[in-house]
Coordinates of C-alpha atoms in Angstrom, one line a residue:
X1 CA -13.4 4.9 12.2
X2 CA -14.0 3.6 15.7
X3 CA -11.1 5.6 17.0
X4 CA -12.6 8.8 15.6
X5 CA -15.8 8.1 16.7
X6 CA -14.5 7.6 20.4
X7 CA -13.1 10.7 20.3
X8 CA -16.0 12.2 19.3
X9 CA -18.1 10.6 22.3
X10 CA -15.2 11.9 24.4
X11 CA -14.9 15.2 22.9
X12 CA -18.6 15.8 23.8
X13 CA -18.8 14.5 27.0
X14 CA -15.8 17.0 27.6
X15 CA -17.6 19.3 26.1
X16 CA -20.3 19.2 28.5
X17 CA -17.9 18.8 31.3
X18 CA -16.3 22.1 30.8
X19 CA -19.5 24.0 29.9
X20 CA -21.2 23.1 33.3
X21 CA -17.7 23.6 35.5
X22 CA -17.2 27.1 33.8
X23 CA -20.9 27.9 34.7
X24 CA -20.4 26.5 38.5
X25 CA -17.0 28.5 38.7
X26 CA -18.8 31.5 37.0
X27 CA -21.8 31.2 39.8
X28 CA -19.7 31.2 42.5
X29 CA -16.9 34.0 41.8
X30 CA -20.4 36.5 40.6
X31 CA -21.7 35.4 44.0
X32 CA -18.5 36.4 45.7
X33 CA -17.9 39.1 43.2
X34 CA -21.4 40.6 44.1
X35 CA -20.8 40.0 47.4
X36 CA -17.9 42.4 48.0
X37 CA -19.5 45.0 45.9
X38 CA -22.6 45.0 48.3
X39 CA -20.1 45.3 51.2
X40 CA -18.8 48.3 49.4
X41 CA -22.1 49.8 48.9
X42 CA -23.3 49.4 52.0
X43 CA -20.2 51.5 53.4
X44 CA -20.7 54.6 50.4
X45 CA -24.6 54.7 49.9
X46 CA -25.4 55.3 53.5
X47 CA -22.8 58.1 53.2
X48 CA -24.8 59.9 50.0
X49 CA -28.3 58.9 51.0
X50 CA -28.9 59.6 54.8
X51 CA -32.7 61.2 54.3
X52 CA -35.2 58.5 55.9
X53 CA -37.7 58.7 53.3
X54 CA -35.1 57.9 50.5
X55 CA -34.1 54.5 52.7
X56 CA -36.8 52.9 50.0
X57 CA -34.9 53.9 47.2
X58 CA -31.4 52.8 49.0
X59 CA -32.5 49.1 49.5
X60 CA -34.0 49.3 45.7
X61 CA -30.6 51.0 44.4
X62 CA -28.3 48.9 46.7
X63 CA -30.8 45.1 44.8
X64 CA -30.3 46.4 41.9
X65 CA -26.8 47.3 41.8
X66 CA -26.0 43.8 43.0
X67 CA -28.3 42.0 40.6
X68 CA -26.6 44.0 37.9
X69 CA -22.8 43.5 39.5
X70 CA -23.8 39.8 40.2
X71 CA -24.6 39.6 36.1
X72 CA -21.7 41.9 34.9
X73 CA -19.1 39.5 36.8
X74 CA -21.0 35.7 35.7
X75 CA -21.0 37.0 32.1
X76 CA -17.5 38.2 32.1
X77 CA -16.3 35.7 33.9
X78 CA -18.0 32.7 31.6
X79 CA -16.5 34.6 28.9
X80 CA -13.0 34.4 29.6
X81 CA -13.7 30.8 30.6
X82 CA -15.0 29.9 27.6
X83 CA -13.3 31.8 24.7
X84 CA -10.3 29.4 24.6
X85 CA -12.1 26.5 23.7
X86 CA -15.0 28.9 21.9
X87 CA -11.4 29.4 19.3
X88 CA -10.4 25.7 19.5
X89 CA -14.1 24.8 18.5
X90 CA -14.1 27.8 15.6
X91 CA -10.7 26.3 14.6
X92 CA -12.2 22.5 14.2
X93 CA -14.8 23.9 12.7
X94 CA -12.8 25.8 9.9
X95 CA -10.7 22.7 9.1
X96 CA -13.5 20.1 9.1
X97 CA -14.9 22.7 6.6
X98 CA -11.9 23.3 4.3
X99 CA -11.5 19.3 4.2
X100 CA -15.4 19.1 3.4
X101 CA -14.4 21.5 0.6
X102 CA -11.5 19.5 -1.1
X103 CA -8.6 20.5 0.5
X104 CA -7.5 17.3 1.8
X105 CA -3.7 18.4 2.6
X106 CA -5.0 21.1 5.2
X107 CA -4.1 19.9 8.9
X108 CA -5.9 21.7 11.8
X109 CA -3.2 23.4 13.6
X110 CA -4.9 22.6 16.8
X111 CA -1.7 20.8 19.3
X112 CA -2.4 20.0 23.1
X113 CA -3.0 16.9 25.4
X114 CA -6.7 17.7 25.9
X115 CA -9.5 16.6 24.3
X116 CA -9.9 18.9 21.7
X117 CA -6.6 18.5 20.9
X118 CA -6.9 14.6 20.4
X119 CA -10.1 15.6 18.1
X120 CA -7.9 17.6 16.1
X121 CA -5.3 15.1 15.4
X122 CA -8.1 12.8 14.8
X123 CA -9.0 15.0 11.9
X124 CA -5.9 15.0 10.4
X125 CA -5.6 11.5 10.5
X126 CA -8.8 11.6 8.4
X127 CA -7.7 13.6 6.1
X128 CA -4.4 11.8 5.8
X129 CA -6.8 8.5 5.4
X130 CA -8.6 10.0 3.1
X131 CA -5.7 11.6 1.1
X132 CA -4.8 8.0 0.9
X133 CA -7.9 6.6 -0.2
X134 CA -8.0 9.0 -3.2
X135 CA -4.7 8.7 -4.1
X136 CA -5.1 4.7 -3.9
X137 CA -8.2 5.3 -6.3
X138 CA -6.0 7.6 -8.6
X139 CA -3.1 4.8 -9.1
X140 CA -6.3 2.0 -9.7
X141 CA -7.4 4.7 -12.5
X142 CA -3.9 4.9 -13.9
X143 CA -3.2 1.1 -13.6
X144 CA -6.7 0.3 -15.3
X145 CA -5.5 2.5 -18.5
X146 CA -2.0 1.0 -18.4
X147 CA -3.3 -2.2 -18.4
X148 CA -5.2 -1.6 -21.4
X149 CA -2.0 0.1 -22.6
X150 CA 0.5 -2.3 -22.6
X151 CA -1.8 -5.5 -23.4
X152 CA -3.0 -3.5 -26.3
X153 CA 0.9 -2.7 -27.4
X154 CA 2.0 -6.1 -26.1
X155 CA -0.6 -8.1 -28.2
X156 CA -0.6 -5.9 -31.3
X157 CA 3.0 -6.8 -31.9
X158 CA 2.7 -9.8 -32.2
X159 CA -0.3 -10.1 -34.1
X160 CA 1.3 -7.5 -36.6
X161 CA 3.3 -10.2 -37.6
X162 CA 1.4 -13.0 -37.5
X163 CA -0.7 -11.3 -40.1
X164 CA 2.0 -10.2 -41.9
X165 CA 3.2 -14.0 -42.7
X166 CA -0.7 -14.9 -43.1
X167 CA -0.6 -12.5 -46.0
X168 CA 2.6 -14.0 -47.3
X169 CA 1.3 -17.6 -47.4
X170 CA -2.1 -16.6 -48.7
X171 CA -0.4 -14.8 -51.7
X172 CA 1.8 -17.7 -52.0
X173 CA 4.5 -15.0 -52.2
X174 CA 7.3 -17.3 -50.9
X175 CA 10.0 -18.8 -53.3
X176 CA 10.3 -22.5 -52.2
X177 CA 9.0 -25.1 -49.5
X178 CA 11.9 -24.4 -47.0
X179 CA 10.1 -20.6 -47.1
X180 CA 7.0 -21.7 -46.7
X181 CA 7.9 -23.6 -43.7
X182 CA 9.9 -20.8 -42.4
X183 CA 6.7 -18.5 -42.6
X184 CA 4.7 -21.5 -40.8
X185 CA 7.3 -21.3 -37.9
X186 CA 7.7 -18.2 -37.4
X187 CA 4.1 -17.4 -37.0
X188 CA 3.4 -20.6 -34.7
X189 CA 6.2 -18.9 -32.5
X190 CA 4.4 -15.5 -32.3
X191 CA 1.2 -17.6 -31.7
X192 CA 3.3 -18.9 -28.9
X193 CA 4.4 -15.5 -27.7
X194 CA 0.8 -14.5 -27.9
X195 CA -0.3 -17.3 -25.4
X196 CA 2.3 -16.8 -23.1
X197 CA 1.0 -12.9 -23.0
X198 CA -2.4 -13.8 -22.5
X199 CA -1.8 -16.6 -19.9
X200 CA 0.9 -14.1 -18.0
X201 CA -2.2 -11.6 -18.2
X202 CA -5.2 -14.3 -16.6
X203 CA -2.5 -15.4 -14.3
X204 CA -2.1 -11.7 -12.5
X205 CA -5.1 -10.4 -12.6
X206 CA -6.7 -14.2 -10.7
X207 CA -3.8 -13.9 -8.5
X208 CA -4.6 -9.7 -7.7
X209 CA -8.2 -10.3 -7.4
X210 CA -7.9 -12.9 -4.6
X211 CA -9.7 -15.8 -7.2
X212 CA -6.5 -18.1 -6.7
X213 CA -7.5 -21.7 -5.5
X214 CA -4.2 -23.2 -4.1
X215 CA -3.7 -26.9 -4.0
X216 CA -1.5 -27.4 -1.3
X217 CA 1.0 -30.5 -1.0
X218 CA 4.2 -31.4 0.3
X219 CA 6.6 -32.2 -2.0
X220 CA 10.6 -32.8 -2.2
X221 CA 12.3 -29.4 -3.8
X222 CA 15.1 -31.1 -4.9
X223 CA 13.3 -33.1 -7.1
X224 CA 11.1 -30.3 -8.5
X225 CA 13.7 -28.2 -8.9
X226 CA 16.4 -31.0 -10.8
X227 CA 13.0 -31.1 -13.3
X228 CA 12.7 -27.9 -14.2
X229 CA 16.6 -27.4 -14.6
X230 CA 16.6 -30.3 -17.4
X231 CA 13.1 -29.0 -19.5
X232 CA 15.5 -25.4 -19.0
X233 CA 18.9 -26.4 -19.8
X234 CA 18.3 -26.7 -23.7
X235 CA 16.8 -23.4 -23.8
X236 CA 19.8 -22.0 -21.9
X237 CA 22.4 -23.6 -24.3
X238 CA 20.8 -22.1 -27.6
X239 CA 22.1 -18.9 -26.1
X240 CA 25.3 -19.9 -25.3
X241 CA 24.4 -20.0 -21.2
X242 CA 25.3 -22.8 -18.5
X243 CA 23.4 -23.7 -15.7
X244 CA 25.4 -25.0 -12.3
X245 CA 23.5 -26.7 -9.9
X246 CA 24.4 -26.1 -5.8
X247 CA 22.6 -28.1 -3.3
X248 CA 23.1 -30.9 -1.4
X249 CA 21.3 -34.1 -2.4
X250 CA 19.7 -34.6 1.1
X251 CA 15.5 -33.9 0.6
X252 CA 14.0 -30.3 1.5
X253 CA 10.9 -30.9 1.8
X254 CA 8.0 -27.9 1.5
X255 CA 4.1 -27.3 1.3
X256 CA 3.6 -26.1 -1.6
X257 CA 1.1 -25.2 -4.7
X258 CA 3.2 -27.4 -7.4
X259 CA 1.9 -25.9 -10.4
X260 CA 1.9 -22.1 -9.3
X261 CA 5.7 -22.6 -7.8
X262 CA 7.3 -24.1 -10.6
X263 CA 5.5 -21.1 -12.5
X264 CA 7.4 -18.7 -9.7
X265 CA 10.8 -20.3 -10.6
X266 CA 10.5 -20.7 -14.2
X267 CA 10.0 -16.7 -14.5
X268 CA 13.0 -16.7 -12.7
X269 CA 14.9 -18.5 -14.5
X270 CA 13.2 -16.7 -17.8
X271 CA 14.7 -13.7 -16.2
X272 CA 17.7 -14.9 -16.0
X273 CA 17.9 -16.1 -19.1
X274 CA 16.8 -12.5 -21.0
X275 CA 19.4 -10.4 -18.8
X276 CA 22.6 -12.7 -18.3
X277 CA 25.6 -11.7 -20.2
X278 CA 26.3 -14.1 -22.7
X279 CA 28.2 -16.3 -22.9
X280 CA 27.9 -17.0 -19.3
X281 CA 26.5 -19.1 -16.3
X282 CA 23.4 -19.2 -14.6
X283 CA 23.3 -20.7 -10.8
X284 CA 20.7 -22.2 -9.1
X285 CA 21.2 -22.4 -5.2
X286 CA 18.9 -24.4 -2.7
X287 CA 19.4 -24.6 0.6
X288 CA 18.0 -25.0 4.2
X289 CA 18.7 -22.1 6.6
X290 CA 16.6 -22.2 10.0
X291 CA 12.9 -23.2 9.8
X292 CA 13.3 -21.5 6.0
X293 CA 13.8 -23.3 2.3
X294 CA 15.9 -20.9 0.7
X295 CA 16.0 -21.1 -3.4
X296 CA 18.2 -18.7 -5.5
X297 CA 19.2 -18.0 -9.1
X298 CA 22.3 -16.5 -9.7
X299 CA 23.4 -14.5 -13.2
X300 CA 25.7 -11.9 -14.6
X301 CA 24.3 -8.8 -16.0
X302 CA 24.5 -4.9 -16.6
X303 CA 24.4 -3.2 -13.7
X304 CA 20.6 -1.2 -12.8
X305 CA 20.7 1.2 -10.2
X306 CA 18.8 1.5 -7.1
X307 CA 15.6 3.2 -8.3
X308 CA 15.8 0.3 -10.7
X309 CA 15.6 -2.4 -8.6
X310 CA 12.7 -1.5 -6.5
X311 CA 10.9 -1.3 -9.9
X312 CA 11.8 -5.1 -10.9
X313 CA 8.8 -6.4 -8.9
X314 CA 5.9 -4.0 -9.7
X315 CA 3.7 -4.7 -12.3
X316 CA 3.9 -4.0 -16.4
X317 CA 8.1 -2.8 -15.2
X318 CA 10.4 -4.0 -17.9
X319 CA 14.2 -3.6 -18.2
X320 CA 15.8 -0.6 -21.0
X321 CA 16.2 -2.3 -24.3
X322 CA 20.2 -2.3 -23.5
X323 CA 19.5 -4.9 -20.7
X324 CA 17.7 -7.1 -23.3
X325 CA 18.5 -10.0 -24.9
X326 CA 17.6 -9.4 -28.1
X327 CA 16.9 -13.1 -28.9
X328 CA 14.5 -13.7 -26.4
X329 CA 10.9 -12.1 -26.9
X330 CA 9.8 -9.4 -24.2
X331 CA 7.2 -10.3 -22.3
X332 CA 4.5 -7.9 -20.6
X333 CA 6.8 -7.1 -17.5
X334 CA 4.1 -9.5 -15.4
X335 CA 7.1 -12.4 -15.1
X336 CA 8.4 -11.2 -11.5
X337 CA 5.7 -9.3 -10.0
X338 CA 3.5 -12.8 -10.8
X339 CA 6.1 -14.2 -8.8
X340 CA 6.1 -12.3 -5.6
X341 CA 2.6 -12.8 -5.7
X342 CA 2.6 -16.8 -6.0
X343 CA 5.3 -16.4 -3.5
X344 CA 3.2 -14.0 -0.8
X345 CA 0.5 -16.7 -1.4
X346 CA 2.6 -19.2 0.2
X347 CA 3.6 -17.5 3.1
X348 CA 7.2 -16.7 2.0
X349 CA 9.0 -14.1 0.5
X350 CA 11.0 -13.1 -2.6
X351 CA 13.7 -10.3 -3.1
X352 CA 16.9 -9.6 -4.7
X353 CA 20.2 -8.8 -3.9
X354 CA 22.6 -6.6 -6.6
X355 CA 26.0 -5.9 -6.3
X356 CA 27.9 -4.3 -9.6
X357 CA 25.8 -6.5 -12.1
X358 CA 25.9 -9.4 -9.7
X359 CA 21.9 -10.4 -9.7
X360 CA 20.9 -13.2 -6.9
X361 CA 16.7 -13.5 -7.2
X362 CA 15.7 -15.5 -3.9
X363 CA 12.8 -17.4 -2.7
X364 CA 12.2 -18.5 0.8
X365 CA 9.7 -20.4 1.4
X366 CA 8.8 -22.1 4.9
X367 CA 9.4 -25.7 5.6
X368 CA 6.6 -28.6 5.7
X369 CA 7.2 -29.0 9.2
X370 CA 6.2 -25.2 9.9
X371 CA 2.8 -25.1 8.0
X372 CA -0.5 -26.5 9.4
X373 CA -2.9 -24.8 7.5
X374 CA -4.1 -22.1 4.9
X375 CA -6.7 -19.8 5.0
X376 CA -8.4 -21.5 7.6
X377 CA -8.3 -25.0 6.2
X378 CA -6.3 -27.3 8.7
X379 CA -4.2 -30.2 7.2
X380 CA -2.2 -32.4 9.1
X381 CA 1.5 -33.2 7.7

């Protein structure tokens, strides 16, 4: 906005400029113009008029001639002066207007180095800006009724069954205790699946609306990371999966929000877990690598394509069903994009690397050393 409005300060004053040194320049060649004509009037007039009595009407002939010559060659030349940028004006004019009227991908075809030309790519940039805006407002649309969407689909599941073994029980329509139990079980664990929804849910939309309160503190990511690998392992090995361990035992140490990175990590390693082949192995890498903590998990999968993987990290994305593992319960698609956001909050950054159904998920995340403070609040390490 600034920039445009500079150029509009500039594009007047131009303006302005040009208006009074085409009516100088227009003055001055009408003076000279006249001037010659006079000269040239004063050699033929005598020549037609040579009674004395009409030497009145020779002086009033020869003023008026020269008023009118001295006229004729101001306006005509004013008007070639002018009529270029007269057009450039008419042709700002016509595409502020056609923007004005909702035609946001006209550009004013107006090039040039001068002022007016600078206006004009001034207004394109506007539109482009604006073009942008819209469009940004068209995906918030979209996202609003695809959030709705999928937690609608994603919760009605779920609850479908949960109901459905409510019934079950109520009508005691089971045929012994071990049933019963079963029915319990299997409604606890959609329960489960319910909460993990609704807390993967509350945990985007406080991280995308800026409402995240970090607690930072330093902490050793071996430790942290040997932790969550042990609560994991048993999960893993219901599934017929092995997880390897590569890092040295020496301490990495990083400033960090414990809670939200573990969270990071585990939907990493929940990742892993849905899309490995099985049997198979999972491997967790951490290592140092400049003034950079560098954490990867490593798996075996079907192979995406590229269009695929630029998807893995956007909201609501989830894999075709043939990527699945069809004994671990989808989620909403909120388990890596919740990720790169945790990730963005702590000043690092998360990716992916894919080589013929080779998957390595990374996290680097800076060392203690190399962080002094967050969002304006200072802390010494």
């Amino acid at each position: 906005m600034n920039r445009d409005f500079l150029s509009l300060l500039n594009w007047k004053k131009s303006i302005r400029l040009r208006l009074l040194g085409s009516l100088l320049f227009s003055l001055v060649a009408a003076f000279f113009g006249t001037s010659l004509i006079n000269d040239f009037l004063n050699f033929i007039l005598p020549q037609i008029i040579v009674m004395k009595s009409e030497s009145e009407a020779l002086s009033f002939a020869n003023a008026a001639l020269s008023f009118l010559s001295f006229l004729f060659f101001f306006l005509l030349i004013f008007f070639f002066l002018m009529r270029p940028i007269v057009r450039k004006v008419r042709t700002l004019a016509d595409g502020l207007m056609a923007i004005a009227n909702g035609d946001l991908n006209y550009r004013v075809p107006l090039p040039g180095q001068d002022e007016l030309g600078e206006v004009a790519q001034n207004i394109n940039y506007m539109a482009e800006q604006l073009q942008s805006m819209m469009k940004r407002e068209r995906q918030i649309e979209t996202s609003k009724m695809e959030l709705i969407t999928h937690v609608s689909h994603d919760l009605r599941t779920p609850l479908t069954s949960i109901i459905g073994y409510l019934n079950l029980l109520k009508n005691d329509d089971y045929q012994d205790l071990d049933e019963h139990k079963r029915y319990i079980h299997n409604a606890f664990n959609k329960t489960q699946q319910m909460k993990k929804l609704i807390d993967d849910l509350f945990e985007y939309t406080r991280l995308t609306s800026g409402d995240a309160n970090l607690s930072f503190q330093v902490i050793d990511l071996n430790s942290l990371l040997e932790q969550i690998i042990i609560e994991f392992e048993p999960i893993a090995q219901e599934l017929s999966l092995a997880i390897r361990k590569d890092w040295e035992q020496q301490s990495l140490f990083a400033h960090v929000d414990v809670e939200r990175l573990v969270r990071a990590i585990d939907n990493l390693l929940m990742n892993a877990l849905k899309f490995s082949l099985k049997p198979g192995e999972i491997t967790v890498r951490l290592a140092e690598r400049d003034h950079l903590v560098v954490l990867a998990v490593e798996n075996w999968g079907s192979p995406i394509t590229k269009e695929q993987e630029k998807l893995l990290f956007e909201r609501f994305y989830k894999a075709e069903p043939s990527r699945r593992d069809r004994d671990v319960p989808s989620g909403a698609g909120l388990g890596l994009s919740i990720a790169n956001y945790i990730v963005e909050l702590h000043g690092g950054r998360i990716g992916l690397k894919h080589a013929n159904g080779h998957f390595t998920f990374f996290i680097e995340l800076p060392k203690a050393e190399q962080i002094t403070k967050y969002k304006g609040s200072e802390e010494l390490i």
